[in-house]
Every structure is written in C-alpha cells, then in structure tokens.
Coordinates of C-alpha atoms in Angstrom, one line a residue:
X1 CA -21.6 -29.6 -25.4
X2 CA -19.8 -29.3 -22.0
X3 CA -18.4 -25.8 -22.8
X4 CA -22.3 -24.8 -23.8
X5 CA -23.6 -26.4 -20.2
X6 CA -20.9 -24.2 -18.7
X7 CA -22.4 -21.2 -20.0
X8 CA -25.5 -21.7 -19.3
X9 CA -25.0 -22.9 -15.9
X10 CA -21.3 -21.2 -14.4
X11 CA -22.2 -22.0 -10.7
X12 CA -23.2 -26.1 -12.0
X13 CA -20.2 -28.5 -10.6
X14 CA -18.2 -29.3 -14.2
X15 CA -19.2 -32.8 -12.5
X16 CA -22.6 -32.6 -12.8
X17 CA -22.5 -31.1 -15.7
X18 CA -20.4 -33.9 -17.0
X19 CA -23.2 -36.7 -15.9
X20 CA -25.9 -35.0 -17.6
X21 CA -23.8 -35.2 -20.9
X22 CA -23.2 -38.6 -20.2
X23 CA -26.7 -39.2 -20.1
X24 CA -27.9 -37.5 -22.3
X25 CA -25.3 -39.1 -24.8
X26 CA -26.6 -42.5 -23.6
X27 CA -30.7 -41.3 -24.6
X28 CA -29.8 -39.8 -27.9
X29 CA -27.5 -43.8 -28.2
X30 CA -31.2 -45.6 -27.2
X31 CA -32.6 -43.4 -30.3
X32 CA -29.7 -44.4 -32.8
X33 CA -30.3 -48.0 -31.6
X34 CA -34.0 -48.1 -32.3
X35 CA -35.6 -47.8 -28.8
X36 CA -36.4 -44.6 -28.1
X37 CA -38.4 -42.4 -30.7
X38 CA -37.9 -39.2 -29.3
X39 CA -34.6 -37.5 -29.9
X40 CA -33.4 -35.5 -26.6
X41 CA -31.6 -32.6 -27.9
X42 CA -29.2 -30.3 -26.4
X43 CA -32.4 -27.9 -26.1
X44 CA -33.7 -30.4 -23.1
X45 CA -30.8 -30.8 -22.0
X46 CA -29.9 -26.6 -21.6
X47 CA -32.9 -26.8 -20.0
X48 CA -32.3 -28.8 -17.1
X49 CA -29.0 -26.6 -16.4
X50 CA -30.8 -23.1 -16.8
X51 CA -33.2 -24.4 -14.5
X52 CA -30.4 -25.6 -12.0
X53 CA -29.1 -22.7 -12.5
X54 CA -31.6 -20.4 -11.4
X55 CA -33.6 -22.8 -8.9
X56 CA -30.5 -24.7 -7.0
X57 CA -33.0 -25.9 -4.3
X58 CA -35.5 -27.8 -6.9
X59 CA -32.1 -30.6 -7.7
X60 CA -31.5 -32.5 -9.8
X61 CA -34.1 -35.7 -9.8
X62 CA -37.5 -33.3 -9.2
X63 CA -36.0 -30.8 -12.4
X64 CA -35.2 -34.3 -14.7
X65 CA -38.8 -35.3 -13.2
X66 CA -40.4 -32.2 -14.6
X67 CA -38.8 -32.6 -17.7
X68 CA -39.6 -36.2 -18.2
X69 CA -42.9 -36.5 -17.0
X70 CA -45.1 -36.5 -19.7
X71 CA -42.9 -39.5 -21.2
X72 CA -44.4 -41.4 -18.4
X73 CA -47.3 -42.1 -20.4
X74 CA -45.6 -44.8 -22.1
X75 CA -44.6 -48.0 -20.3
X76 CA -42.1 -48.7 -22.0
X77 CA -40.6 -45.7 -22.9
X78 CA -40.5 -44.9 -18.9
X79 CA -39.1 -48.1 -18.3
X80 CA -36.1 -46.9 -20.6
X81 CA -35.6 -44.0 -19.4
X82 CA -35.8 -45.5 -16.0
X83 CA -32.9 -48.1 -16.8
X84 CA -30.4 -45.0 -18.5
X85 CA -31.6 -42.9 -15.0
X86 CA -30.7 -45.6 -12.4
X87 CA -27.1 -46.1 -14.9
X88 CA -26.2 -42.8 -14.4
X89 CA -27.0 -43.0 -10.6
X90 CA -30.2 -41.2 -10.6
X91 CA -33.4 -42.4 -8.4
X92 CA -35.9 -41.0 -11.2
X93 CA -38.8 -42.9 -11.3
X94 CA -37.6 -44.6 -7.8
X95 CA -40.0 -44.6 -4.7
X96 CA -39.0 -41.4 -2.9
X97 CA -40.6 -41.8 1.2
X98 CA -40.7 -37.8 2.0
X99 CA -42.9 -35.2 0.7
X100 CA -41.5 -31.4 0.7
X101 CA -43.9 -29.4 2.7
X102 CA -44.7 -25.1 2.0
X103 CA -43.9 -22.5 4.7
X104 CA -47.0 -22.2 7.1
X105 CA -49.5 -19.5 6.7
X106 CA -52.2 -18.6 9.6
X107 CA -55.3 -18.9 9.3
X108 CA -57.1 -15.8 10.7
X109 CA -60.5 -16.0 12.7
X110 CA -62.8 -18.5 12.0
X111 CA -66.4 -16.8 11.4
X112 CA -69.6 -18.2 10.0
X113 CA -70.4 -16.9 6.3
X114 CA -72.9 -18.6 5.4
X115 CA -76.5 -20.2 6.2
X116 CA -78.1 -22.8 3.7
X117 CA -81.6 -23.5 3.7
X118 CA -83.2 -26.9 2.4
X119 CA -87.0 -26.2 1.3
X120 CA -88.6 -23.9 3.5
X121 CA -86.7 -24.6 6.5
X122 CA -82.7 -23.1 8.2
X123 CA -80.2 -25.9 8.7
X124 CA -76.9 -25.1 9.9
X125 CA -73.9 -26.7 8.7
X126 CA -71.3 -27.0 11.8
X127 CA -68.2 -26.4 11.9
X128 CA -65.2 -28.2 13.9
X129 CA -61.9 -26.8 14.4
X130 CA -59.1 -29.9 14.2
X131 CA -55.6 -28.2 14.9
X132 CA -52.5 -29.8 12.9
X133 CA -49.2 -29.8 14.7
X134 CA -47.0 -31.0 12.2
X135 CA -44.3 -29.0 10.7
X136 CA -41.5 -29.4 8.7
X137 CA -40.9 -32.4 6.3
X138 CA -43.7 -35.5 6.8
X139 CA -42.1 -38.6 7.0
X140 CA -44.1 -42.0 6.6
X141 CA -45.2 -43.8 10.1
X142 CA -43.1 -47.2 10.7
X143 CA -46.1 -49.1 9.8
X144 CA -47.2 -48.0 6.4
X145 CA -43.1 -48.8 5.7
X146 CA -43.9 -51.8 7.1
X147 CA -46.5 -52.4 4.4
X148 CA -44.1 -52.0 0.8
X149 CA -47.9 -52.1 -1.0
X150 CA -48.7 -48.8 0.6
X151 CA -45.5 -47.1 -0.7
X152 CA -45.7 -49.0 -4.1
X153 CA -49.0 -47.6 -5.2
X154 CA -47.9 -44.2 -5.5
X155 CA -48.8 -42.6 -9.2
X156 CA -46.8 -39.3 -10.3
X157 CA -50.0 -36.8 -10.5
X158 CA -48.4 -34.3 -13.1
X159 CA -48.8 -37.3 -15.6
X160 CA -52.4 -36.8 -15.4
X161 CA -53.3 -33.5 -14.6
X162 CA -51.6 -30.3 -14.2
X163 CA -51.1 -29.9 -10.8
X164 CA -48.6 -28.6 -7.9
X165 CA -49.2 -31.9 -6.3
X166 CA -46.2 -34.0 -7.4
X167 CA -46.9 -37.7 -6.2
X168 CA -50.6 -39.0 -4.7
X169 CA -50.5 -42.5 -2.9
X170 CA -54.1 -45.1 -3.1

C-alpha cells in the first residue's frame, strides 16, 4: 500500500505517507471489530494523497476534513473517527481558532442602480459605505477566547449544505 501512496503522491514525505497507512489500517481494524460500518478502502485513501499531491497548501486536516465530512452526520460514527484522528496525532474534528481568508478584490465605484417604489409613491433605499481594514488571517478577539462557549458552538457547514463556507459559529 505504501509503494501505491508513493506513486500517487512522489513529492508526499514517505512519513506522511506512512501515518495515513497507519490510520487507515486502524479504520478498516474499527470495521473488522464491529464499530464502523463503512469500509475505508485504499480508493479514499489514494485520494487524500492525489489531492496532497496536487493541492500541497490545502494539508492535511482540511483534505481528511473534506473527505470525512459527510460521516459527520452520525454521532457516533464521528466520535470514532474522532478517537482514531486524535491517535494518530491529527486535530480533525478539534476546535480550530483561525479562519483562512481569500486574496482581496476592489470593489469599483459605488453607483445607485435602482429605485423601488411602494404604492404610488418613490422611496429611496440609502446606502452607507462601512470600510473594512482587516487583512490577512482573522484571529478571534481575547474575549470571545475568554468565553470557551463561543468557540464551542461552532458546527462544520459542509455537513449541511454544500457550501465554500467551511465552519459557521452561533
């Protein structure tokens, strides 16, 4: 299995390689022992290197993430995976305090484009321009880390919908 990861994934350290077999070995264990129903194959776990492979910068937690999310419907299932995750030294399902932020675009020119009318009469809707300066990765203030309920109510939004958005905090 190691000589296939190799091939699929030459620039891969043979020591990462080596800790996805490991854990993968330890899933397809939790099948033969009667706790996971699924079977993860050598498919998923290809997979995971072809996509390290070709997108380096995505690593390895947020590409396991993708892979794994839709077994986050089940409690229990997650909270096995979870367990075998956190064994092989991986945060998955972990509380993660950063969010990735895109490369800025400019807006151009504001300009009005349209007037509503209610009944027979013009109302304008107005506009306010509220400039953001942040750039670069968000971190959380000191007090909502202060708070552990505000960082303990985030919910993985690709579970529910398909979405860019990766995680959403109530």
């Amino acid at each position: 299995e190691l000589a296939l990861l190799r091939f699929y994934g030459p620039d891969l350290a043979d020591e990462l390689l080596l800790k996805l077999t490991h854990l993968f070995s330890d899933l397809r264990r939790l099948v033969d022992d009667g706790l996971l129903s699924y079977p993860y194959s050598t498919r998923e776990l290809v997979n995971i290197v072809k996509h390290l492979q070709k997108y380096p910068e995505d690593g390895l937690v947020t590409t396991i993430e993708n892979v794994f999310s839709f077994d986050g419907y089940d409690a229990q299932l997650l909270q096995h995976l979870t367990q075998v995750f956190h064994r092989h030294g991986l945060p998955v399902g972990g509380n993660r305090v950063f969010v990735n932020m895109s490369t800025v675009y400019p807006f151009g020119k504001r300009e009005e484009c349209d007037t509503w009318t209610l009944g027979s009469g013009s109302m304008k809707i107005e506009s306010k321009f509220h400039p953001i300066d942040k750039k670069g990765s968000w971190f959380f203030s000191d007090e909502i880390l202060r708070r552990p309920e505000a960082l303990s109510s985030r919910r993985a939004s690709r579970i529910k919908k398909f979405s860019e958005e990766v995680y959403q905090w109530e």
